[in-house]
Tab-separated table of C-alpha atoms and ligand atoms in Angstrom:
chain	number	residue	atom	x	y	z
A	1326	MET	CA	20.641	2.844	-25.754
A	1327	ALA	CA	23.679	1.886	-23.862
A	1328	GLU	CA	24.163	-1.853	-23.846
A	1329	THR	CA	26.132	-2.181	-20.764
A	1330	PHE	CA	27.438	0.063	-17.582
A	1331	LYS	CA	30.842	0.983	-19.438
A	1332	ASP	CA	29.223	2.383	-22.100
A	1333	LEU	CA	27.282	4.596	-19.919
A	1334	GLY	CA	30.736	5.635	-18.222
A	1335	VAL	CA	30.983	3.934	-14.978
A	1336	CYS	CA	34.471	3.059	-14.117
A	1337	ASP	CA	35.960	-0.808	-14.585
A	1338	GLN	CA	36.129	-0.924	-10.662
A	1339	LEU	CA	32.217	-0.101	-10.060
A	1340	VAL	CA	31.497	-2.573	-13.618
A	1341	GLU	CA	33.292	-5.315	-11.735
A	1342	ALA	CA	30.930	-4.494	-8.527
A	1343	CYS	CA	27.575	-4.452	-10.810
A	1344	GLU	CA	28.979	-7.937	-12.393
A	1345	ASN	CA	29.379	-9.203	-8.398
A	1346	LEU	CA	25.840	-8.626	-7.796
A	1347	GLY	CA	24.810	-10.716	-10.792
A	1348	TRP	CA	23.630	-7.079	-12.616
A	1349	LYS	CA	24.791	-7.482	-16.242
A	1350	ASN	CA	23.201	-4.718	-17.892
A	1351	PRO	CA	21.716	-1.310	-16.712
A	1352	SER	CA	18.190	-1.364	-15.725
A	1353	LYS	CA	16.236	1.730	-17.748
A	1354	ILE	CA	16.302	3.889	-15.159
A	1355	GLN	CA	19.941	3.172	-14.320
A	1356	ALA	CA	20.992	4.117	-18.263
A	1357	GLU	CA	18.845	7.038	-18.544
A	1358	VAL	CA	19.918	8.311	-15.044
A	1359	ILE	CA	24.094	7.460	-14.608
A	1360	PRO	CA	25.207	9.461	-17.604
A	1361	HIS	CA	23.319	12.769	-16.620
A	1362	ALA	CA	24.924	11.814	-12.834
A	1363	LEU	CA	28.220	11.726	-14.333
A	1364	HIS	CA	27.962	14.840	-15.569
A	1365	GLY	CA	27.488	16.796	-12.687
A	1366	LYS	CA	23.521	16.995	-13.288
A	1367	ASP	CA	20.457	17.506	-10.343
A	1368	LEU	CA	18.002	14.925	-11.137
A	1369	ILE	CA	14.441	14.030	-10.836
A	1370	GLY	CA	14.363	10.218	-11.226
A	1371	LEU	CA	10.934	8.254	-11.406
A	1372	ALA	CA	10.740	4.649	-12.406
A	1373	GLU	CA	8.308	1.712	-11.170
A	1374	THR	CA	8.818	-0.310	-8.246
A	1375	GLY	CA	11.952	-2.654	-8.316
A	1376	SER	CA	13.398	-1.381	-11.229
A	1377	GLY	CA	16.755	-0.783	-10.005
A	1378	LYS	CA	16.495	3.028	-8.833
A	1379	THR	CA	19.182	2.312	-5.878
A	1380	GLY	CA	21.720	1.374	-8.034
A	1381	ALA	CA	21.017	4.550	-10.422
A	1382	PHE	CA	21.970	7.109	-7.939
A	1383	ALA	CA	24.411	5.060	-5.801
A	1384	LEU	CA	26.734	4.325	-8.775
A	1385	PRO	CA	27.602	7.713	-9.620
A	1386	ILE	CA	27.880	8.945	-6.216
A	1387	LEU	CA	30.227	5.919	-5.962
A	1388	GLN	CA	32.151	6.816	-8.848
A	1389	ALA	CA	32.719	10.367	-7.478
A	1390	LEU	CA	33.915	9.527	-4.071
A	1391	LEU	CA	36.240	7.225	-5.867
A	1392	GLU	CA	37.706	9.877	-7.666
A	1393	SER	CA	38.210	11.995	-4.289
A	1394	ARG	CA	37.475	10.155	-1.230
A	1395	GLN	CA	36.183	12.132	1.912
A	1396	ALA	CA	34.418	11.861	4.902
A	1397	PHE	CA	30.855	12.404	4.853
A	1398	PHE	CA	30.393	12.753	1.447
A	1399	ALA	CA	26.806	11.656	0.382
A	1400	CYS	CA	23.700	11.999	2.574
A	1401	VAL	CA	20.834	9.638	1.795
A	1402	LEU	CA	17.434	10.113	3.324
A	1403	SER	CA	14.896	7.461	3.756
A	1404	PRO	CA	11.211	7.599	5.010
A	1405	THR	CA	11.882	4.534	6.457
A	1406	ARG	CA	14.220	3.004	9.150
A	1407	GLU	CA	14.204	-0.680	6.970
A	1408	LEU	CA	14.682	0.896	3.874
A	1409	ALA	CA	18.017	3.299	5.324
A	1410	ILE	CA	19.426	-0.121	6.295
A	1411	GLN	CA	18.743	-1.528	2.920
A	1412	ILE	CA	20.342	1.255	1.160
A	1413	ALA	CA	23.456	1.519	3.117
A	1414	ASP	CA	23.595	-2.414	2.301
A	1415	GLN	CA	23.541	-1.576	-1.410
A	1416	PHE	CA	26.434	1.012	-1.178
A	1417	GLU	CA	28.377	-1.480	0.830
A	1418	ALA	CA	27.537	-4.258	-2.006
A	1419	LEU	CA	28.892	-2.218	-4.719
A	1420	GLY	CA	31.712	-0.159	-2.449
A	1421	SER	CA	33.149	-2.096	-0.120
A	1422	GLY	CA	35.995	-3.987	-2.464
A	1423	PHE	CA	37.592	-0.510	-2.335
A	1424	GLY	CA	36.917	0.182	1.189
A	1425	ILE	CA	33.811	2.367	0.776
A	1426	LYS	CA	31.820	2.802	4.445
A	1427	SER	CA	28.489	3.727	5.180
A	1428	ILE	CA	26.536	4.283	8.031
A	1429	VAL	CA	22.845	3.951	9.014
A	1430	LEU	CA	21.066	6.574	11.548
A	1431	VAL	CA	18.093	5.312	12.242
A	1432	GLY	CA	16.460	5.470	15.396
A	1433	GLY	CA	16.369	2.470	17.979
A	1434	GLY	CA	17.089	3.651	21.772
A	1435	GLU	CA	19.884	4.802	23.297
A	1436	ALA	CA	22.364	1.632	22.727
A	1437	ALA	CA	21.853	2.247	18.722
A	1438	ILE	CA	22.417	5.919	19.191
A	1439	MET	CA	25.641	5.212	21.149
A	1440	ASP	CA	27.160	2.903	18.376
A	1441	GLN	CA	26.085	5.446	15.987
A	1442	TYR	CA	27.968	8.230	17.402
A	1443	ILE	CA	30.833	6.189	18.309
A	1444	LYS	CA	30.789	4.995	14.233
A	1445	LEU	CA	30.516	8.598	13.400
A	1446	ALA	CA	33.234	10.060	15.437
A	1447	ARG	CA	35.808	7.386	14.898
A	1448	TRP	CA	35.190	5.904	11.528
A	1449	ARG	CA	34.113	8.811	9.600
A	1450	PRO	CA	32.201	7.058	7.073
A	1451	HIS	CA	31.860	8.240	3.456
A	1452	ILE	CA	27.941	7.577	3.072
A	1453	VAL	CA	25.498	8.362	5.775
A	1454	VAL	CA	21.871	6.783	5.284
A	1455	GLY	CA	19.219	7.755	7.638
A	1456	THR	CA	15.991	8.944	8.719
A	1457	PRO	CA	15.440	12.867	8.874
A	1458	GLY	CA	14.922	12.632	12.320
A	1459	GLN	CA	17.671	10.336	13.684
A	1460	LEU	CA	19.822	12.480	11.173
A	1461	LEU	CA	18.868	15.826	12.723
A	1462	TYR	CA	19.788	14.300	16.230
A	1463	HIS	CA	23.409	13.553	15.357
A	1464	LEU	CA	23.530	17.016	13.409
A	1465	SER	CA	22.958	18.645	16.450
A	1466	ASN	CA	24.538	16.206	19.267
A	1467	THR	CA	27.328	14.223	17.936
A	1468	LYS	CA	30.459	16.257	17.986
A	1469	GLY	CA	32.835	16.563	14.926
A	1470	PHE	CA	29.678	15.448	12.896
A	1471	SER	CA	28.818	17.660	10.071
A	1472	LEU	CA	27.757	17.574	6.557
A	1473	ARG	CA	29.378	21.244	5.851
A	1474	THR	CA	31.259	19.490	3.313
A	1475	LEU	CA	28.664	17.003	1.855
A	1476	LYS	CA	29.076	16.718	-2.276
A	1477	TYR	CA	25.533	14.757	-3.011
A	1478	LEU	CA	22.041	14.771	-1.026
A	1479	VAL	CA	19.593	12.038	-2.016
A	1480	LEU	CA	16.091	11.947	-1.005
A	1481	ASP	CA	14.891	8.294	-1.840
A	1482	GLU	CA	10.875	7.929	-1.589
A	1483	ALA	CA	11.098	11.857	-1.970
A	1484	ASP	CA	6.941	12.275	-2.371
A	1485	SER	CA	7.061	10.785	1.006
A	1486	LEU	CA	10.063	12.706	2.442
A	1487	LEU	CA	8.403	16.063	0.970
A	1488	ASN	CA	5.301	15.483	2.606
A	1489	ASP	CA	4.043	17.169	5.836
A	1490	GLU	CA	5.268	14.523	7.999
A	1491	PHE	CA	8.925	15.116	7.136
A	1492	GLU	CA	8.465	19.143	6.345
A	1493	LYS	CA	10.027	20.356	9.428
A	1494	SER	CA	12.982	18.072	9.788
A	1495	ILE	CA	13.717	18.031	5.593
A	1496	ASP	CA	13.758	22.010	6.085
A	1497	GLU	CA	16.157	21.762	8.976
A	1498	ILE	CA	18.612	19.660	7.338
A	1499	LEU	CA	18.341	21.945	3.453
A	1500	LYS	CA	19.625	24.559	5.848
A	1501	ILE	CA	22.362	22.567	7.250
A	1502	VAL	CA	23.735	21.149	4.067
A	1503	PRO	CA	25.942	23.198	1.594
A	1504	ARG	CA	24.259	24.811	-1.243
A	1505	GLU	CA	27.099	23.928	-3.340
A	1506	ARG	CA	26.261	20.233	-3.758
A	1507	ARG	CA	24.332	17.553	-6.301
A	1508	THR	CA	20.483	16.714	-5.265
A	1509	TYR	CA	18.698	13.660	-6.362
A	1510	LEU	CA	15.005	13.159	-5.636
A	1511	PHE	CA	13.948	9.611	-6.756
A	1512	SER	CA	10.342	7.431	-6.087
A	1513	ALA	CA	7.776	5.318	-8.036
A	1514	THR	CA	5.268	7.953	-7.393
A	1515	MET	CA	6.468	11.662	-7.679
A	1516	THR	CA	4.779	14.942	-6.599
A	1517	ARG	CA	4.387	17.296	-9.207
A	1518	LYS	CA	3.888	20.119	-6.976
A	1519	VAL	CA	6.160	22.706	-7.937
A	1520	LYS	CA	6.397	24.375	-4.225
A	1521	LYS	CA	7.360	21.090	-2.669
A	1522	LEU	CA	9.769	20.193	-5.421
A	1523	ARG	CA	11.441	24.048	-5.164
A	1524	ARG	CA	11.810	23.791	-1.264
A	1525	VAL	CA	14.487	21.117	-2.089
A	1526	CYS	CA	16.940	24.212	-4.078
A	1527	LEU	CA	17.732	21.669	-7.283
A	1528	ARG	CA	19.821	23.329	-10.074
A	1529	ASN	CA	18.602	23.008	-13.169
A	1530	PRO	CA	17.515	19.630	-12.526
A	1531	VAL	CA	17.095	16.801	-15.117
A	1532	LYS	CA	14.089	15.304	-15.201
A	1533	ILE	CA	13.650	11.221	-15.976
A	1534	GLU	CA	10.605	9.523	-16.150
A	1535	VAL	CA	10.776	5.843	-16.918
A	1536	ALA	CA	7.508	5.274	-16.200
A	1537	ASP	CA	4.031	7.233	-16.625
A	1538	LYS	CA	2.948	8.946	-13.038
A	1539	TYR	CA	0.922	6.207	-11.687
A	1540	SER	CA	1.790	2.771	-12.795
A	1541	THR	CA	2.886	-0.899	-11.709
A	1542	VAL	CA	4.716	-3.348	-13.633
A	1543	ASP	CA	3.868	-5.688	-16.484
A	1544	THR	CA	5.290	-8.794	-14.582
A	1545	LEU	CA	2.483	-8.052	-11.338
A	1546	GLU	CA	-1.013	-9.979	-12.229
A	1547	GLN	CA	-3.311	-8.141	-10.024
A	1548	HIS	CA	-6.740	-9.098	-8.746
A	1549	PHE	CA	-9.520	-8.429	-6.049
A	1550	CYS	CA	-11.831	-10.175	-4.357
A	1551	PHE	CA	-15.114	-9.020	-3.359
A	1552	MET	CA	-16.952	-10.222	0.138
A	1553	PRO	CA	-18.234	-9.339	3.441
A	1554	ILE	CA	-16.637	-8.299	6.491
A	1555	MET	CA	-17.347	-11.051	8.346
A	1556	CYS	CA	-15.750	-13.570	5.849
A	1557	LYS	CA	-12.652	-11.701	5.487
A	1558	ASP	CA	-10.411	-13.613	7.337
A	1559	CYS	CA	-11.320	-17.030	5.808
A	1560	TYR	CA	-10.650	-15.554	2.626
A	1561	LEU	CA	-7.323	-14.655	3.563
A	1562	VAL	CA	-6.584	-17.911	4.954
A	1563	TYR	CA	-8.008	-19.722	2.130
A	1564	ILE	CA	-5.727	-17.821	-0.069
A	1565	LEU	CA	-2.799	-18.227	1.854
A	1566	GLU	CA	-3.493	-21.992	2.742
A	1567	LYS	CA	-4.121	-22.337	-1.429
A	1568	LYS	CA	-1.031	-20.386	-2.364
A	1569	CYS	CA	1.025	-22.370	0.653
A	1570	GLY	CA	4.771	-22.346	0.537
A	1571	ILE	CA	4.828	-19.039	-1.314
A	1572	SER	CA	6.058	-16.094	0.357
A	1573	SER	CA	3.518	-13.273	0.948
A	1574	MET	CA	3.391	-9.942	2.508
A	1575	VAL	CA	-0.132	-8.882	3.872
A	1576	PHE	CA	-1.346	-5.309	4.368
A	1577	THR	CA	-3.102	-3.933	6.955
A	1578	ARG	CA	-4.266	-0.589	8.199
A	1579	THR	CA	-3.123	-0.934	12.027
A	1580	GLY	CA	-0.370	-2.273	14.058
A	1581	ASN	CA	-2.769	-4.017	16.216
A	1582	ALA	CA	-4.370	-5.577	13.279
A	1583	THR	CA	-0.828	-7.126	12.254
A	1584	ARG	CA	-0.435	-8.689	15.625
A	1585	PHE	CA	-3.748	-10.102	15.611
A	1586	ILE	CA	-3.596	-11.891	12.359
A	1587	ALA	CA	-0.351	-12.760	12.573
A	1588	LEU	CA	-1.501	-14.763	15.657
A	1589	MET	CA	-4.483	-15.936	14.388
A	1590	LEU	CA	-2.645	-17.427	11.211
A	1591	ARG	CA	-0.084	-19.380	13.569
A	1592	ASN	CA	-2.733	-20.573	15.504
A	1593	LEU	CA	-3.955	-22.241	12.130
A	1594	GLY	CA	-0.706	-23.554	11.344
A	1595	LEU	CA	0.945	-20.790	9.083
A	1596	ARG	CA	4.654	-19.474	9.443
A	1597	ALA	CA	3.447	-15.769	9.918
A	1598	ILE	CA	4.894	-13.195	11.426
A	1599	SER	CA	4.062	-9.291	11.853
A	1600	ILE	CA	5.638	-5.977	11.798
A	1601	SER	CA	4.297	-2.208	12.475
A	1602	GLY	CA	5.548	1.027	13.390
A	1603	LYS	CA	4.412	0.189	17.176
A	1604	MET	CA	7.275	-2.295	17.704
A	1605	ALA	CA	10.938	-1.764	18.813
A	1606	GLN	CA	13.274	-1.206	16.300
A	1607	PRO	CA	15.589	-4.498	17.234
A	1608	LYS	CA	12.023	-6.363	17.269
A	1609	ARG	CA	11.161	-4.963	13.540
A	1610	LEU	CA	14.290	-5.729	12.154
A	1611	GLU	CA	13.976	-9.443	13.846
A	1612	ALA	CA	10.666	-10.245	12.375
A	1613	LEU	CA	11.976	-8.660	8.873
A	1614	ASN	CA	15.247	-10.744	8.957
A	1615	GLN	CA	12.956	-13.798	9.901
A	1616	PHE	CA	10.930	-13.113	6.832
A	1617	LYS	CA	13.708	-12.557	4.302
A	1618	ALA	CA	15.430	-15.604	5.327
A	1619	GLY	CA	12.386	-17.695	4.834
A	1620	GLU	CA	12.171	-18.980	8.353
A	1621	CYS	CA	8.486	-17.428	8.411
A	1622	ASN	CA	6.737	-17.303	4.693
A	1623	ILE	CA	4.048	-14.463	5.818
A	1624	LEU	CA	5.136	-10.859	6.770
A	1625	ILE	CA	1.423	-9.199	8.330
A	1626	CYS	CA	2.635	-5.230	8.360
A	1627	THR	CA	1.587	-1.949	8.040
A	1628	ASN	CA	2.424	0.677	5.318
A	1629	VAL	CA	5.805	0.860	7.344
A	1630	ALA	CA	6.945	-1.903	5.062
A	1631	SER	CA	5.153	-0.927	1.913
A	1632	ARG	CA	8.075	1.466	0.492
A	1633	GLY	CA	11.579	0.447	-0.604
A	1634	LEU	CA	12.025	-3.143	0.936
A	1635	ASP	CA	13.747	-4.842	-1.705
A	1636	ILE	CA	12.888	-8.854	-0.815
A	1637	PRO	CA	13.465	-10.301	-4.050
A	1638	SER	CA	11.384	-13.894	-2.868
A	1639	VAL	CA	8.357	-12.031	-2.139
A	1640	ASP	CA	5.710	-13.764	-4.678
A	1641	MET	CA	2.567	-12.204	-3.398
A	1642	VAL	CA	1.044	-9.028	-1.612
A	1643	ILE	CA	-2.273	-9.300	-0.568
A	1644	ASN	CA	-4.390	-5.791	0.827
A	1645	TYR	CA	-6.291	-7.280	3.551
A	1646	ASP	CA	-7.244	-3.674	3.955
A	1647	ILE	CA	-7.234	-1.592	0.843
A	1648	PRO	CA	-4.909	1.438	1.096
A	1649	SER	CA	-6.181	4.817	1.100
A	1650	ASN	CA	-4.907	6.124	-1.917
A	1651	PRO	CA	-3.496	4.976	-5.268
A	1652	LYS	CA	0.330	5.764	-4.148
A	1653	ASP	CA	-0.017	3.418	-1.377
A	1654	TYR	CA	-1.429	1.070	-3.683
A	1655	ILE	CA	1.724	1.196	-5.983
A	1656	HIS	CA	4.291	1.044	-3.417
A	1657	ARG	CA	2.525	-1.724	-1.537
A	1658	VAL	CA	1.792	-4.233	-4.520
A	1659	GLY	CA	5.559	-3.039	-5.677
A	1660	ARG	CA	7.169	-5.392	-3.077
A	1661	THR	CA	6.311	-8.177	-5.222
A	1662	ALA	CA	7.350	-8.638	-8.798
A	1663	ARG	CA	10.923	-6.957	-8.355
A	1664	ALA	CA	13.476	-6.634	-11.023
A	1665	GLY	CA	11.511	-8.317	-13.949
A	1666	ARG	CA	10.012	-11.185	-11.937
A	1667	PRO	CA	6.719	-12.244	-11.686
A	1668	GLY	CA	4.494	-11.553	-8.969
A	1669	VAL	CA	0.536	-11.075	-7.779
A	1670	ALA	CA	-1.464	-8.869	-5.825
A	1671	ILE	CA	-4.667	-9.525	-4.369
A	1672	SER	CA	-6.578	-6.952	-2.724
A	1673	LEU	CA	-9.582	-7.714	-0.693
A	1674	VAL	CA	-12.720	-5.623	-0.789
A	1675	THR	CA	-15.291	-5.520	1.916
A	1676	ASP	CA	-17.843	-2.543	1.518
A	1677	GLU	CA	-19.027	0.227	-0.419
A	1678	ASN	CA	-16.360	2.615	0.971
A	1679	GLU	CA	-13.231	0.305	-0.025
A	1680	LEU	CA	-14.839	-0.359	-3.558
A	1681	ARG	CA	-15.218	3.245	-4.291
A	1682	THR	CA	-11.141	3.645	-2.939
A	1683	PHE	CA	-10.519	0.511	-4.990
A	1684	LEU	CA	-12.065	1.782	-8.386
A	1685	GLU	CA	-10.226	5.139	-7.689
A	1686	ILE	CA	-6.736	3.336	-7.641
A	1687	GLU	CA	-8.057	1.273	-11.054
A	1688	ASN	CA	-9.011	4.684	-12.489
A	1689	ARG	CA	-5.549	6.345	-11.662
A	1690	LEU	CA	-3.785	3.099	-13.253
A	1691	GLY	CA	-5.792	2.936	-16.090
A	1692	MET	CA	-6.775	-0.711	-15.533
A	1693	LYS	CA	-9.283	-3.062	-14.552
A	1694	PHE	CA	-8.421	-5.908	-12.324
A	1695	PRO	CA	-10.236	-9.121	-12.483
A	1696	GLU	CA	-12.241	-10.374	-9.487
A	1697	LEU	CA	-11.253	-13.934	-8.659
A	1698	PRO	CA	-13.735	-16.462	-8.822
A	1699	PHE	CA	-13.393	-18.155	-5.582
A	1700	LYS	CA	-16.405	-20.312	-4.350
A	1701	LYS	CA	-18.037	-18.913	-1.116
A	1702	GLU	CA	-19.139	-22.167	0.062
A	1703	LYS	CA	-15.837	-23.600	-0.474
A	1704	VAL	CA	-13.664	-20.755	1.391
A	1705	LEU	CA	-16.533	-21.199	4.395
A	1706	LEU	CA	-15.914	-24.569	5.057
A	1707	LEU	CA	-13.137	-22.986	6.866
A	1708	LYS	CA	-14.983	-20.673	9.122
A	1709	GLU	CA	-15.248	-22.936	12.318
A	1710	ARG	CA	-11.122	-23.388	12.318
A	1711	VAL	CA	-10.812	-19.444	11.540
A	1712	ASP	CA	-13.155	-18.809	14.572
A	1713	GLU	CA	-11.352	-20.633	16.983
A	1714	ALA	CA	-8.341	-19.589	16.107
A	1715	LYS	CA	-9.290	-16.107	16.389
A	1716	LYS	CA	-10.715	-16.555	19.865
A	1717	ILE	CA	-7.237	-18.189	21.043
A	1718	SER	CA	-5.702	-14.942	19.644
A	1719	ARG	CA	-8.130	-12.764	21.351
A	1720	ARG	CA	-7.313	-14.485	24.569
A	1721	THR	CA	-3.437	-14.754	23.993
A	1722	ILE	CA	-3.563	-10.783	23.274
A	1723	LYS	CA	-5.876	-10.149	26.323
A	1724	GLU	CA	-3.227	-12.133	28.532
A	1725	SER	CA	-0.641	-10.412	27.556
A	1726	GLU	CA	-2.208	-7.237	28.046
A	1727	ASP	CA	-3.067	-8.059	31.825
A	1728	LYS	CA	0.526	-9.099	32.305
A	1729	SER	CA	1.904	-6.016	30.953
A	1730	LYS	CA	-0.630	-3.765	33.227
A	1731	ASN	CA	0.179	-5.877	36.135
A	1732	ARG	CA	3.943	-5.155	35.331
A	1733	GLU	CA	3.177	-1.647	35.143
A	1734	ARG	CA	1.294	-1.761	38.360
A	1735	ASP	CA	3.843	-3.351	40.298
A	1736	ASP	CA	6.447	-0.864	38.960
A	1737	VAL	CA	4.297	1.866	40.198
A	1738	GLU	CA	3.880	0.116	43.721
A	1739	ASP	CA	7.675	-0.344	44.046
A	1740	GLU	CA	7.914	3.176	43.391
A	1741	ASP	CA	5.331	3.932	46.125
A	1742	ASP	CA	7.132	1.724	48.689
A	1743	MET	CA	10.228	3.901	47.931
A	1744	ASP	CA	7.874	7.306	48.382
A	1745	GLU	CA	7.082	5.781	51.990
A	1746	PHE	CA	10.625	4.720	52.552
A	1747	LEU	CA	12.024	8.336	51.879
A	1748	GLY	CA	9.410	10.010	53.616
A	1749	VAL	CA	6.368	12.063	52.598
A	1750	GLU	CA	7.986	15.257	50.853
A	1751	ASN	CA	10.074	13.039	48.695
A	1752	GLY	CA	7.599	11.058	47.581
A	1753	LYS	CA	4.986	13.932	46.670
A	1754	SER	CA	7.983	15.238	44.336
A	1755	LYS	CA	8.391	11.771	43.224
A	1756	LYS	CA	5.002	11.167	42.339
A	1757	LYS	CA	4.962	14.634	40.301
A	1758	MET	CA	8.096	13.645	38.219
A	1759	ARG	CA	5.720	10.213	37.286
A	1760	LYS	CA	2.798	12.567	36.456
B	667	ATP	N1	21.259	-3.805	-13.384
B	667	ATP	C1	20.590	-4.741	-12.830
B	667	ATP	N2	20.406	-5.807	-13.036
B	667	ATP	C2	19.766	-6.715	-12.457
B	667	ATP	N3	19.416	-6.864	-11.170
B	667	ATP	C3	19.701	-5.320	-10.704
B	667	ATP	C4	19.781	-4.092	-11.459
B	667	ATP	N4	19.842	-2.874	-11.021
B	667	ATP	C5	19.370	-3.588	-9.611
B	667	ATP	N5	19.433	-4.511	-9.474
B	667	ATP	C6	17.774	-5.494	-8.738
B	667	ATP	O1	16.847	-5.060	-8.581
B	667	ATP	C7	16.286	-4.576	-7.189
B	667	ATP	C8	15.212	-3.889	-7.144
B	667	ATP	O2	16.190	-2.732	-6.885
B	667	ATP	P1	15.535	-1.351	-6.131
B	667	ATP	O3	15.427	-1.578	-4.547
B	667	ATP	O4	16.802	-0.401	-6.411
B	667	ATP	O5	14.380	-0.976	-6.967
B	667	ATP	P2	13.766	0.509	-6.466
B	667	ATP	O6	13.493	1.194	-8.131
B	667	ATP	O7	14.177	1.132	-5.831
B	667	ATP	O8	12.661	0.013	-6.249
B	667	ATP	P3	11.659	0.949	-5.318
B	667	ATP	O9	10.518	1.562	-6.083
B	667	ATP	O10	10.257	-0.293	-4.657
B	667	ATP	O11	11.959	1.111	-3.967
B	667	ATP	C9	17.137	-4.992	-6.701
B	667	ATP	O12	17.002	-6.513	-5.729
B	667	ATP	C10	18.816	-5.024	-7.061
B	667	ATP	O13	19.763	-5.899	-6.550
């Protein structure tokens, strides 16, 4: 196997860019993928979380771009906004030294759309990274932006993008982009459903699997902990306090739970922050940046943060709620133990249902995880503090909900005053509009 990026055929400029990032040697997936990519092949790349898949597709695209520069040369699709931003950062880090421009097309309100609109029109970036919906929005609404000359299409987290949720938008995008292009699909968990893969119109793709279909990395220590649901928060706090100072991600099922748990932990003096799909984009980014910068060392999140996010400092992942399938488990726990580093994953199992799901996960991975030997009496010493913290969180949430209800009511009353002022007829039509 090739020892260096140069051996793989990577050009000197990009070898230097890799060195600047501290990438001395190619990772396994990079070593396998890059030569095929440089020979112009379509690719399906399957490798563990944190194994350098982004570099595996970014380097060949950048090399081709350096040979013939062109606006809107490549498009990378991602299922989440945060991942899209991260992929664009990687292209920038590797390519900005030679003037490669990339843009991120993700939702985030009118200001974001305007900013993207201006950049697309005036800047004409080489690399477009985005979520399918926002890319389609710009393809339909932004003058002068088209992917008619696109040379490379990448579906990162391809199995997620080929799911029902994105089916319509991906099909629309595939209709728009030229058939004469290179197509790359990458993920740590890939669909084997040929029908799904066929939709993407790959041409004699080379399939590179550096991992078994379902696997986690060797440097990840995995455990579970069984407890009655009533004590779950005490166990969470116990673990986080025991491992205080390290950086952790805690996964829950719902956005409401992320908010509640983050408040509870903060009331206990822990530096926690939450992120979920329910939050407005600027808040999501702000929370993520605070976590990345180490201002908060505990991120409470939903699956929105489970795929692709590369935050090297994450030491521990806690499944507060068990993920509903092995794939989600792999992506969640893959937020730690990245690029050869060590990491710990702990799953909190509270009832028979969760236990069944957890056993399924173990089966699919072909592993048995040890149970953490916590002394229940010791954990329950926390109960009073935790209950008090929960009470305060509930009150805080109720107060903020009441405040926003009052604000809404004030807005409606303001409109009613305006209706009165404008006359009944006008008022009626306004109310209709409001409905
Ligand atoms: N050749 C390399 N040498 C050292 N570090 C590398 C190399 N290639 C990539 N990395 C680093 O490894 C980390 C993980 O890379 P990346 O995010 O591309 O993983 P991934 O395989 O896409 O993971 P996931 O499946 O979770 O999306 C990043 O911090 C990246 O900078």
